[in-house]
Amino acid sequence: MITLATQRYTMLARNFVYTAVTRGKRLVVIVGQKWALAIAIMNARTNRRWTRLREWLARYPARSRGS
């Protein structure tokens, strides 16, 4: 179930809705306001994610599968 509401407008983005819909295995139910879905579909902007994943991966190299 995907819940969409205009109260959480910062999460209303096309890529989030796409990800949620495509991860559904058998059935996807969208619950919420039609206007919230329209906002999400129109919002194709993506913000850069500021993570430290690259630094973390460099610090902890992958282990081989056999060990």
Short mmCIF file of C-alpha atoms in Angstrom, two decimals:
data_model
loop_
_atom_site.label_atom_id
_atom_site.label_comp_id
_atom_site.label_asym_id
_atom_site.label_seq_id
_atom_site.Cartn_x
_atom_site.Cartn_y
_atom_site.Cartn_z
CA MET A 1 0.00 0.00 0.00
CA ILE A 2 1.30 3.42 -0.95
CA THR A 3 -0.04 6.35 1.06
CA LEU A 4 0.11 9.80 -0.52
CA ALA A 5 -0.89 13.00 1.25
CA THR A 6 -0.07 16.64 0.64
CA GLN A 7 0.97 17.03 4.30
CA ARG A 8 4.21 15.22 3.40
CA TYR A 9 4.85 17.21 0.25
CA THR A 10 8.64 16.88 0.49
CA MET A 11 8.27 13.14 -0.18
CA LEU A 12 6.02 13.67 -3.19
CA ALA A 13 8.41 12.95 -6.04
CA ARG A 14 8.04 10.91 -9.20
CA ASN A 15 11.04 8.70 -8.43
CA PHE A 16 9.62 7.72 -5.01
CA VAL A 17 6.25 6.78 -6.50
CA TYR A 18 7.94 4.86 -9.32
CA THR A 19 10.07 2.91 -6.86
CA ALA A 20 7.10 2.11 -4.64
CA VAL A 21 4.94 0.94 -7.56
CA THR A 22 7.62 -1.15 -9.24
CA ARG A 23 8.50 -2.96 -6.00
CA GLY A 24 4.99 -4.33 -5.69
CA LYS A 25 5.00 -8.08 -6.29
CA ARG A 26 1.31 -8.83 -6.99
CA LEU A 27 -0.82 -5.85 -6.08
CA VAL A 28 -0.18 -2.17 -5.52
CA VAL A 29 -2.82 -0.03 -3.82
CA ILE A 30 -2.42 3.74 -3.78
CA VAL A 31 -4.35 5.42 -0.98
CA GLY A 32 -4.56 9.16 -0.56
CA GLN A 33 -5.37 12.38 -2.28
CA LYS A 34 -5.51 12.58 -6.07
CA TRP A 35 -3.82 15.96 -5.89
CA ALA A 36 -0.89 14.42 -3.94
CA LEU A 37 -0.39 11.84 -6.70
CA ALA A 38 -0.54 14.58 -9.33
CA ILE A 39 2.09 16.61 -7.43
CA ALA A 40 4.35 13.55 -7.19
CA ILE A 41 4.04 12.78 -10.90
CA MET A 42 4.77 16.40 -11.88
CA ASN A 43 7.77 16.59 -9.54
CA ALA A 44 10.63 15.06 -11.52
CA ARG A 45 13.25 16.94 -9.52
CA THR A 46 15.75 14.86 -7.63
CA ASN A 47 17.86 16.21 -4.83
CA ARG A 48 21.41 15.10 -4.43
CA ARG A 49 21.74 12.71 -1.54
CA TRP A 50 24.53 13.59 0.83
CA THR A 51 25.72 10.28 2.19
CA ARG A 52 29.05 8.92 3.28
CA LEU A 53 28.56 5.61 1.51
CA ARG A 54 31.66 5.98 -0.66
CA GLU A 55 33.86 6.74 2.36
CA TRP A 56 32.33 3.85 4.34
CA LEU A 57 32.90 1.40 1.50
CA ALA A 58 36.51 2.54 1.15
CA ARG A 59 37.10 2.06 4.88
CA TYR A 60 35.51 -1.39 5.01
CA PRO A 61 36.48 -3.28 1.85
CA ALA A 62 34.30 -6.17 0.76
CA ARG A 63 35.22 -9.57 2.08
CA SER A 64 35.54 -12.52 -0.25
CA ARG A 65 32.56 -14.87 -0.26
CA GLY A 66 34.62 -17.82 0.98
CA SER A 67 35.65 -16.27 4.31
#
